């Protein structure tokens, strides 16, 4: 339904250019001027950098479901209109404030901004930038922060996944799902069962490292998992779907299993039957990667540093399913909302 509302009457005519106040050079940005309406492309006047800030020439920006929710007024954080979405990006440093000591002009960086990433330039606090090793292309680097940061914290911090354990991941062909498969298989040496809503997506998950797969649009997830692992169940579940899929995954846990709630892409938030937690001594927990930025910044920063290190070492490899131009930002949003996307979706600003 959300995709239908967003797409009703959609055309490139929604994209407009308007110069901001002042004169001199401008840069383009995708701007949300009204909730639940397509974004506009506007010419924006750069603002000066403060002493602790950095101006970045943005090359790629991730398109996340959270970006769509914030543009619909359905996210936890509700910025004042107008605003530019985009929580993660990669690019090169253009200018640094007088107090900046972590990066210099010309450095290749990834940034986690919360907002303002879907623009040709972004001004951001130096603490929210990480240098990119030379061996990692800017395109792949932009796919790391949210998806791999979430996967690392969900698997390592929350679920304490051990080598040889079995991990069930739902929405396995999405950006987070494929990141979970990548980290679980190639870093933690766990076995992965990928659950997705189509045979095509299951095939992709298998190609990316899952040992087996389940198409939960064709029947009971619980029964399919039981056929794969027996009555013992799986050790860890990473769920981004919610609803009935979450409940069936919960029933699939082994003794002292752990289920980590990452999101509710299916649109339904399930109630946890507490008796199941008791009977198998299982743990149900959540992970919101972005909240660690305020609650435990060293851990938040460490998840990004780990993703960069794993990528530099060749242990993980982000899968980028689609790249759109900035002026195609509304097409990119629809692509995600209509569940056509696999892996990471990016905007290219160049």
Short mmCIF file of N, CA and C in Angstrom, two decimals, residues 78-206:
data_model
loop_
_atom_site.label_atom_id
_atom_site.label_comp_id
_atom_site.label_asym_id
_atom_site.label_seq_id
_atom_site.Cartn_x
_atom_site.Cartn_y
_atom_site.Cartn_z
N UNK A 78 11.91 12.34 13.42
CA UNK A 78 11.10 13.09 12.47
C UNK A 78 11.68 14.49 12.29
N UNK A 79 12.56 14.64 11.32
CA UNK A 79 13.18 15.94 11.10
C UNK A 79 12.18 16.97 10.57
N UNK A 80 12.48 18.23 10.77
CA UNK A 80 11.64 19.31 10.26
C UNK A 80 11.79 19.42 8.75
N UNK A 81 10.68 19.68 8.09
CA UNK A 81 10.69 19.91 6.64
C UNK A 81 11.25 21.29 6.34
N UNK A 82 11.89 21.47 5.18
CA UNK A 82 12.35 20.42 4.26
C UNK A 82 13.66 19.82 4.74
N UNK A 83 13.96 18.61 4.30
CA UNK A 83 15.22 17.97 4.67
C UNK A 83 15.69 17.06 3.54
N UNK A 84 16.95 16.70 3.60
CA UNK A 84 17.55 15.77 2.65
C UNK A 84 17.82 14.45 3.36
N UNK A 85 17.24 13.34 2.90
CA UNK A 85 17.50 12.04 3.53
C UNK A 85 18.88 11.51 3.13
N UNK A 86 19.19 10.33 3.66
CA UNK A 86 20.46 9.68 3.34
C UNK A 86 21.35 9.55 4.55
N UNK A 87 21.45 8.35 5.09
CA UNK A 87 22.14 8.14 6.36
C UNK A 87 23.57 7.65 6.22
N UNK A 88 23.96 7.19 5.03
CA UNK A 88 25.31 6.63 4.85
C UNK A 88 25.80 6.94 3.45
N UNK A 89 27.08 7.24 3.34
CA UNK A 89 27.62 7.61 2.04
C UNK A 89 29.11 7.36 2.00
N UNK A 90 29.66 7.42 0.79
CA UNK A 90 31.11 7.39 0.60
C UNK A 90 31.50 8.55 -0.30
N UNK A 91 32.75 9.01 -0.14
CA UNK A 91 33.21 10.11 -0.97
C UNK A 91 34.61 10.54 -0.59
N UNK A 92 34.98 11.72 -1.01
CA UNK A 92 36.32 12.25 -0.72
C UNK A 92 36.20 13.59 0.00
N UNK A 93 37.15 13.86 0.86
CA UNK A 93 37.14 15.08 1.67
C UNK A 93 37.48 16.29 0.81
N UNK A 94 36.60 17.30 0.84
CA UNK A 94 36.82 18.54 0.11
C UNK A 94 37.44 19.63 0.99
N UNK A 95 36.99 19.68 2.25
CA UNK A 95 37.38 20.79 3.13
C UNK A 95 37.26 20.33 4.57
N UNK A 96 38.13 20.82 5.43
CA UNK A 96 38.08 20.48 6.85
C UNK A 96 38.03 21.75 7.70
N UNK A 97 37.33 21.64 8.84
CA UNK A 97 37.29 22.73 9.79
C UNK A 97 38.62 22.89 10.51
N UNK A 98 38.75 23.98 11.22
CA UNK A 98 40.04 24.32 11.85
C UNK A 98 40.45 23.33 12.93
N UNK A 99 39.49 22.64 13.56
CA UNK A 99 39.80 21.71 14.65
C UNK A 99 39.86 20.25 14.21
N UNK A 100 39.68 19.99 12.93
CA UNK A 100 39.65 18.61 12.44
C UNK A 100 41.07 18.04 12.38
N UNK A 101 41.24 16.85 12.96
CA UNK A 101 42.56 16.22 12.98
C UNK A 101 42.53 14.78 12.51
N UNK A 102 41.35 14.25 12.17
CA UNK A 102 41.23 12.84 11.83
C UNK A 102 41.34 12.56 10.33
N UNK A 103 40.97 13.55 9.50
CA UNK A 103 41.04 13.37 8.05
C UNK A 103 41.58 14.65 7.43
N UNK A 104 41.98 14.55 6.17
CA UNK A 104 42.50 15.71 5.45
C UNK A 104 41.91 15.74 4.04
N UNK A 105 42.09 16.85 3.37
CA UNK A 105 41.57 17.00 2.01
C UNK A 105 42.10 15.89 1.10
N UNK A 106 41.17 15.29 0.36
CA UNK A 106 41.53 14.22 -0.56
C UNK A 106 41.35 12.82 0.00
N UNK A 107 41.19 12.69 1.32
CA UNK A 107 40.99 11.36 1.91
C UNK A 107 39.68 10.74 1.44
N UNK A 108 39.70 9.44 1.23
CA UNK A 108 38.49 8.68 0.89
C UNK A 108 37.84 8.23 2.19
N UNK A 109 36.53 8.51 2.33
CA UNK A 109 35.85 8.25 3.60
C UNK A 109 34.46 7.68 3.39
N UNK A 110 33.98 6.98 4.42
CA UNK A 110 32.55 6.71 4.53
C UNK A 110 32.02 7.52 5.70
N UNK A 111 30.77 7.96 5.58
CA UNK A 111 30.16 8.76 6.62
C UNK A 111 28.80 8.23 7.01
N UNK A 112 28.46 8.39 8.28
CA UNK A 112 27.14 8.03 8.79
C UNK A 112 26.53 9.31 9.33
N UNK A 113 25.61 9.88 8.57
CA UNK A 113 25.12 11.22 8.85
C UNK A 113 23.72 11.27 9.45
N UNK A 114 22.95 10.19 9.32
CA UNK A 114 21.55 10.23 9.74
C UNK A 114 20.68 10.85 8.68
N UNK A 115 21.07 12.04 8.22
CA UNK A 115 20.41 12.75 7.13
C UNK A 115 21.47 13.36 6.22
N UNK A 116 21.02 13.94 5.11
CA UNK A 116 21.83 14.79 4.22
C UNK A 116 22.77 14.04 3.30
N UNK A 117 22.72 12.70 3.26
CA UNK A 117 23.63 11.96 2.41
C UNK A 117 23.26 11.95 0.94
N UNK A 118 21.99 12.17 0.61
CA UNK A 118 21.54 12.12 -0.78
C UNK A 118 21.74 13.47 -1.45
N UNK A 119 22.99 13.86 -1.52
CA UNK A 119 23.37 15.16 -2.09
C UNK A 119 24.79 15.06 -2.61
N UNK A 120 25.15 15.98 -3.48
CA UNK A 120 26.50 15.96 -4.05
C UNK A 120 27.56 16.34 -3.03
N UNK A 121 27.16 17.05 -1.98
CA UNK A 121 28.06 17.39 -0.89
C UNK A 121 27.35 17.15 0.44
N UNK A 122 28.15 16.84 1.45
CA UNK A 122 27.60 16.66 2.79
C UNK A 122 28.60 17.21 3.81
N UNK A 123 28.11 18.04 4.72
CA UNK A 123 28.92 18.54 5.82
C UNK A 123 28.59 17.72 7.06
N UNK A 124 29.62 17.19 7.71
CA UNK A 124 29.42 16.20 8.75
C UNK A 124 30.50 16.34 9.82
N UNK A 125 30.16 15.97 11.05
CA UNK A 125 31.13 15.97 12.15
C UNK A 125 32.24 14.97 11.85
N UNK A 126 33.48 15.32 12.17
CA UNK A 126 34.61 14.44 11.89
C UNK A 126 34.49 13.08 12.58
N UNK A 127 33.77 13.02 13.70
CA UNK A 127 33.62 11.76 14.44
C UNK A 127 32.78 10.75 13.69
N UNK A 128 32.04 11.21 12.68
CA UNK A 128 31.16 10.30 11.95
C UNK A 128 31.73 9.93 10.59
N UNK A 129 33.04 10.05 10.46
CA UNK A 129 33.74 9.65 9.24
C UNK A 129 34.76 8.57 9.55
N UNK A 130 34.93 7.64 8.60
CA UNK A 130 35.92 6.58 8.71
C UNK A 130 36.69 6.52 7.40
N UNK A 131 38.02 6.45 7.49
CA UNK A 131 38.82 6.39 6.27
C UNK A 131 38.69 5.02 5.61
N UNK A 132 38.66 5.03 4.30
CA UNK A 132 38.50 3.81 3.52
C UNK A 132 39.87 3.32 3.07
N UNK A 133 40.21 2.07 3.36
CA UNK A 133 41.48 1.52 2.85
C UNK A 133 41.52 1.59 1.33
N UNK A 134 42.69 1.75 0.78
CA UNK A 134 42.86 1.94 -0.66
C UNK A 134 42.31 0.78 -1.48
N UNK A 135 42.31 -0.41 -0.91
CA UNK A 135 41.87 -1.58 -1.67
C UNK A 135 40.36 -1.68 -1.82
N UNK A 136 39.61 -0.84 -1.12
CA UNK A 136 38.14 -0.91 -1.17
C UNK A 136 37.61 0.21 -2.04
N UNK A 137 36.90 -0.10 -3.13
CA UNK A 137 36.31 0.95 -3.98
C UNK A 137 35.25 1.74 -3.22
N UNK A 138 35.04 2.98 -3.62
CA UNK A 138 34.03 3.83 -2.98
C UNK A 138 32.63 3.22 -3.09
N UNK A 139 32.37 2.56 -4.19
CA UNK A 139 31.05 1.94 -4.41
C UNK A 139 30.77 0.88 -3.36
N UNK A 140 31.71 -0.02 -3.15
CA UNK A 140 31.52 -1.08 -2.16
C UNK A 140 31.52 -0.52 -0.74
N UNK A 141 32.35 0.50 -0.51
CA UNK A 141 32.42 1.09 0.82
C UNK A 141 31.08 1.66 1.27
N UNK A 142 30.34 2.25 0.33
CA UNK A 142 29.04 2.85 0.68
C UNK A 142 28.03 1.81 1.12
N UNK A 143 28.26 0.56 0.76
CA UNK A 143 27.32 -0.51 1.12
C UNK A 143 27.60 -1.10 2.50
N UNK A 144 28.65 -0.66 3.16
CA UNK A 144 29.08 -1.31 4.41
C UNK A 144 28.39 -0.83 5.69
N UNK A 145 28.25 0.47 5.95
CA UNK A 145 27.90 0.90 7.31
C UNK A 145 26.63 0.29 7.89
N UNK A 146 25.46 0.60 7.34
CA UNK A 146 24.21 0.18 7.97
C UNK A 146 24.01 -1.34 7.91
N UNK A 147 24.19 -1.93 6.73
CA UNK A 147 23.92 -3.36 6.57
C UNK A 147 24.91 -4.22 7.34
N UNK A 148 26.20 -3.95 7.14
CA UNK A 148 27.22 -4.77 7.80
C UNK A 148 27.40 -4.38 9.26
N UNK A 149 27.19 -3.10 9.59
CA UNK A 149 27.20 -2.73 11.00
C UNK A 149 26.12 -3.46 11.77
N UNK A 150 24.92 -3.54 11.18
CA UNK A 150 23.81 -4.28 11.80
C UNK A 150 24.14 -5.76 11.91
N UNK A 151 24.64 -6.34 10.83
CA UNK A 151 24.96 -7.77 10.83
C UNK A 151 26.00 -8.11 11.89
N UNK A 152 27.03 -7.28 12.01
CA UNK A 152 28.11 -7.54 12.97
C UNK A 152 27.60 -7.44 14.40
N UNK A 153 26.83 -6.41 14.70
CA UNK A 153 26.31 -6.26 16.07
C UNK A 153 25.28 -7.34 16.39
N UNK A 154 24.43 -7.68 15.42
CA UNK A 154 23.41 -8.71 15.65
C UNK A 154 24.05 -10.07 15.92
N UNK A 155 25.03 -10.43 15.10
CA UNK A 155 25.63 -11.76 15.21
C UNK A 155 26.66 -11.84 16.33
N UNK A 156 27.54 -10.86 16.41
CA UNK A 156 28.65 -10.93 17.36
C UNK A 156 28.27 -10.42 18.74
N UNK A 157 27.67 -9.25 18.81
CA UNK A 157 27.36 -8.63 20.10
C UNK A 157 26.13 -9.21 20.75
N UNK A 158 25.02 -9.28 19.99
CA UNK A 158 23.75 -9.67 20.60
C UNK A 158 23.60 -11.19 20.68
N UNK A 159 23.79 -11.89 19.57
CA UNK A 159 23.56 -13.33 19.56
C UNK A 159 24.77 -14.14 20.00
N UNK A 160 25.94 -13.51 20.06
CA UNK A 160 27.18 -14.21 20.47
C UNK A 160 27.35 -15.50 19.66
N UNK A 161 27.23 -15.38 18.35
CA UNK A 161 27.29 -16.54 17.47
C UNK A 161 28.66 -17.21 17.52
N UNK A 162 28.65 -18.53 17.61
CA UNK A 162 29.87 -19.32 17.73
C UNK A 162 30.13 -20.12 16.45
N UNK A 163 31.39 -20.44 16.17
CA UNK A 163 31.70 -21.26 15.00
C UNK A 163 30.93 -22.58 15.03
N UNK A 164 30.40 -22.98 13.90
CA UNK A 164 29.68 -24.24 13.79
C UNK A 164 28.21 -24.15 14.12
N UNK A 165 27.76 -23.04 14.72
CA UNK A 165 26.34 -22.90 15.02
C UNK A 165 25.55 -22.65 13.73
N UNK A 166 24.24 -22.90 13.80
CA UNK A 166 23.37 -22.70 12.65
C UNK A 166 22.58 -21.41 12.83
N UNK A 167 22.65 -20.56 11.81
CA UNK A 167 21.97 -19.26 11.82
C UNK A 167 20.88 -19.27 10.76
N UNK A 168 19.66 -18.92 11.16
CA UNK A 168 18.55 -18.73 10.23
C UNK A 168 18.35 -17.23 10.03
N UNK A 169 18.40 -16.77 8.79
CA UNK A 169 18.20 -15.35 8.50
C UNK A 169 17.01 -15.19 7.57
N UNK A 170 16.08 -14.30 7.94
CA UNK A 170 14.91 -14.02 7.11
C UNK A 170 15.18 -12.83 6.21
N UNK A 171 14.34 -12.67 5.18
CA UNK A 171 14.59 -11.64 4.16
C UNK A 171 16.04 -11.72 3.72
N UNK A 172 16.46 -12.93 3.42
CA UNK A 172 17.89 -13.22 3.26
C UNK A 172 18.52 -12.57 2.03
N UNK A 173 17.72 -12.16 1.06
CA UNK A 173 18.28 -11.55 -0.15
C UNK A 173 18.33 -10.03 -0.07
N UNK A 174 17.87 -9.47 1.04
CA UNK A 174 17.97 -8.03 1.22
C UNK A 174 19.38 -7.63 1.61
N UNK A 175 19.60 -6.32 1.75
CA UNK A 175 20.94 -5.83 2.06
C UNK A 175 21.43 -6.37 3.39
N UNK A 176 20.59 -6.29 4.42
CA UNK A 176 20.99 -6.80 5.73
C UNK A 176 21.09 -8.32 5.73
N UNK A 177 20.15 -8.98 5.07
CA UNK A 177 20.16 -10.43 5.01
C UNK A 177 21.42 -10.98 4.39
N UNK A 178 21.83 -10.41 3.26
CA UNK A 178 23.06 -10.87 2.60
C UNK A 178 24.29 -10.53 3.42
N UNK A 179 24.25 -9.40 4.13
CA UNK A 179 25.37 -9.06 5.01
C UNK A 179 25.48 -10.06 6.15
N UNK A 180 24.34 -10.49 6.70
CA UNK A 180 24.33 -11.50 7.76
C UNK A 180 24.93 -12.81 7.23
N UNK A 181 24.51 -13.21 6.04
CA UNK A 181 25.06 -14.44 5.44
C UNK A 181 26.57 -14.32 5.29
N UNK A 182 27.03 -13.18 4.80
CA UNK A 182 28.45 -12.95 4.55
C UNK A 182 29.26 -13.04 5.84
N UNK A 183 28.83 -12.31 6.87
CA UNK A 183 29.56 -12.29 8.14
C UNK A 183 29.47 -13.64 8.84
N UNK A 184 28.27 -14.22 8.90
CA UNK A 184 28.10 -15.50 9.60
C UNK A 184 28.95 -16.60 8.96
N UNK A 185 28.94 -16.65 7.63
CA UNK A 185 29.64 -17.72 6.92
C UNK A 185 31.16 -17.50 6.86
N UNK A 186 31.56 -16.30 6.46
CA UNK A 186 32.96 -16.07 6.13
C UNK A 186 33.80 -15.49 7.26
N UNK A 187 33.16 -14.95 8.28
CA UNK A 187 33.89 -14.42 9.43
C UNK A 187 33.73 -15.32 10.64
N UNK A 188 32.49 -15.69 10.95
CA UNK A 188 32.21 -16.44 12.17
C UNK A 188 32.21 -17.95 11.97
N UNK A 189 32.29 -18.38 10.72
CA UNK A 189 32.33 -19.82 10.40
C UNK A 189 31.09 -20.56 10.92
N UNK A 190 29.94 -19.91 10.78
CA UNK A 190 28.66 -20.53 11.13
C UNK A 190 28.00 -21.09 9.87
N UNK A 191 26.99 -21.93 10.08
CA UNK A 191 26.21 -22.46 8.97
C UNK A 191 24.93 -21.64 8.85
N UNK A 192 24.52 -21.32 7.63
CA UNK A 192 23.41 -20.40 7.42
C UNK A 192 22.28 -21.06 6.64
N UNK A 193 21.07 -20.90 7.15
CA UNK A 193 19.85 -21.22 6.42
C UNK A 193 19.23 -19.89 6.00
N UNK A 194 19.09 -19.67 4.70
CA UNK A 194 18.52 -18.43 4.19
C UNK A 194 17.04 -18.61 3.91
N UNK A 195 16.22 -17.72 4.46
CA UNK A 195 14.77 -17.76 4.23
C UNK A 195 14.38 -16.50 3.47
N UNK A 196 13.68 -16.69 2.35
CA UNK A 196 13.28 -15.55 1.52
C UNK A 196 11.93 -15.86 0.88
N UNK A 197 11.38 -14.86 0.18
CA UNK A 197 10.02 -14.98 -0.33
C UNK A 197 9.89 -15.43 -1.76
N UNK A 198 10.99 -15.80 -2.41
CA UNK A 198 10.90 -16.29 -3.79
C UNK A 198 12.07 -17.23 -4.06
N UNK A 199 11.90 -18.08 -5.05
CA UNK A 199 12.97 -19.01 -5.42
C UNK A 199 14.20 -18.25 -5.93
N UNK A 200 13.96 -17.14 -6.65
CA UNK A 200 15.06 -16.35 -7.18
C UNK A 200 15.91 -15.78 -6.04
N UNK A 201 15.24 -15.27 -5.01
CA UNK A 201 15.97 -14.70 -3.88
C UNK A 201 16.69 -15.79 -3.08
N UNK A 202 16.07 -16.94 -2.97
CA UNK A 202 16.74 -18.06 -2.29
C UNK A 202 17.99 -18.48 -3.05
N UNK A 203 17.90 -18.50 -4.38
CA UNK A 203 19.05 -18.86 -5.21
C UNK A 203 20.20 -17.88 -5.00
N UNK A 204 19.88 -16.59 -4.94
CA UNK A 204 20.91 -15.58 -4.72
C UNK A 204 21.57 -15.78 -3.35
N UNK A 205 20.76 -16.03 -2.33
CA UNK A 205 21.30 -16.25 -0.99
C UNK A 205 22.25 -17.44 -0.95
N UNK A 206 21.91 -18.48 -1.68
CA UNK A 206 22.78 -19.65 -1.75
C UNK A 206 24.09 -19.31 -2.47
#
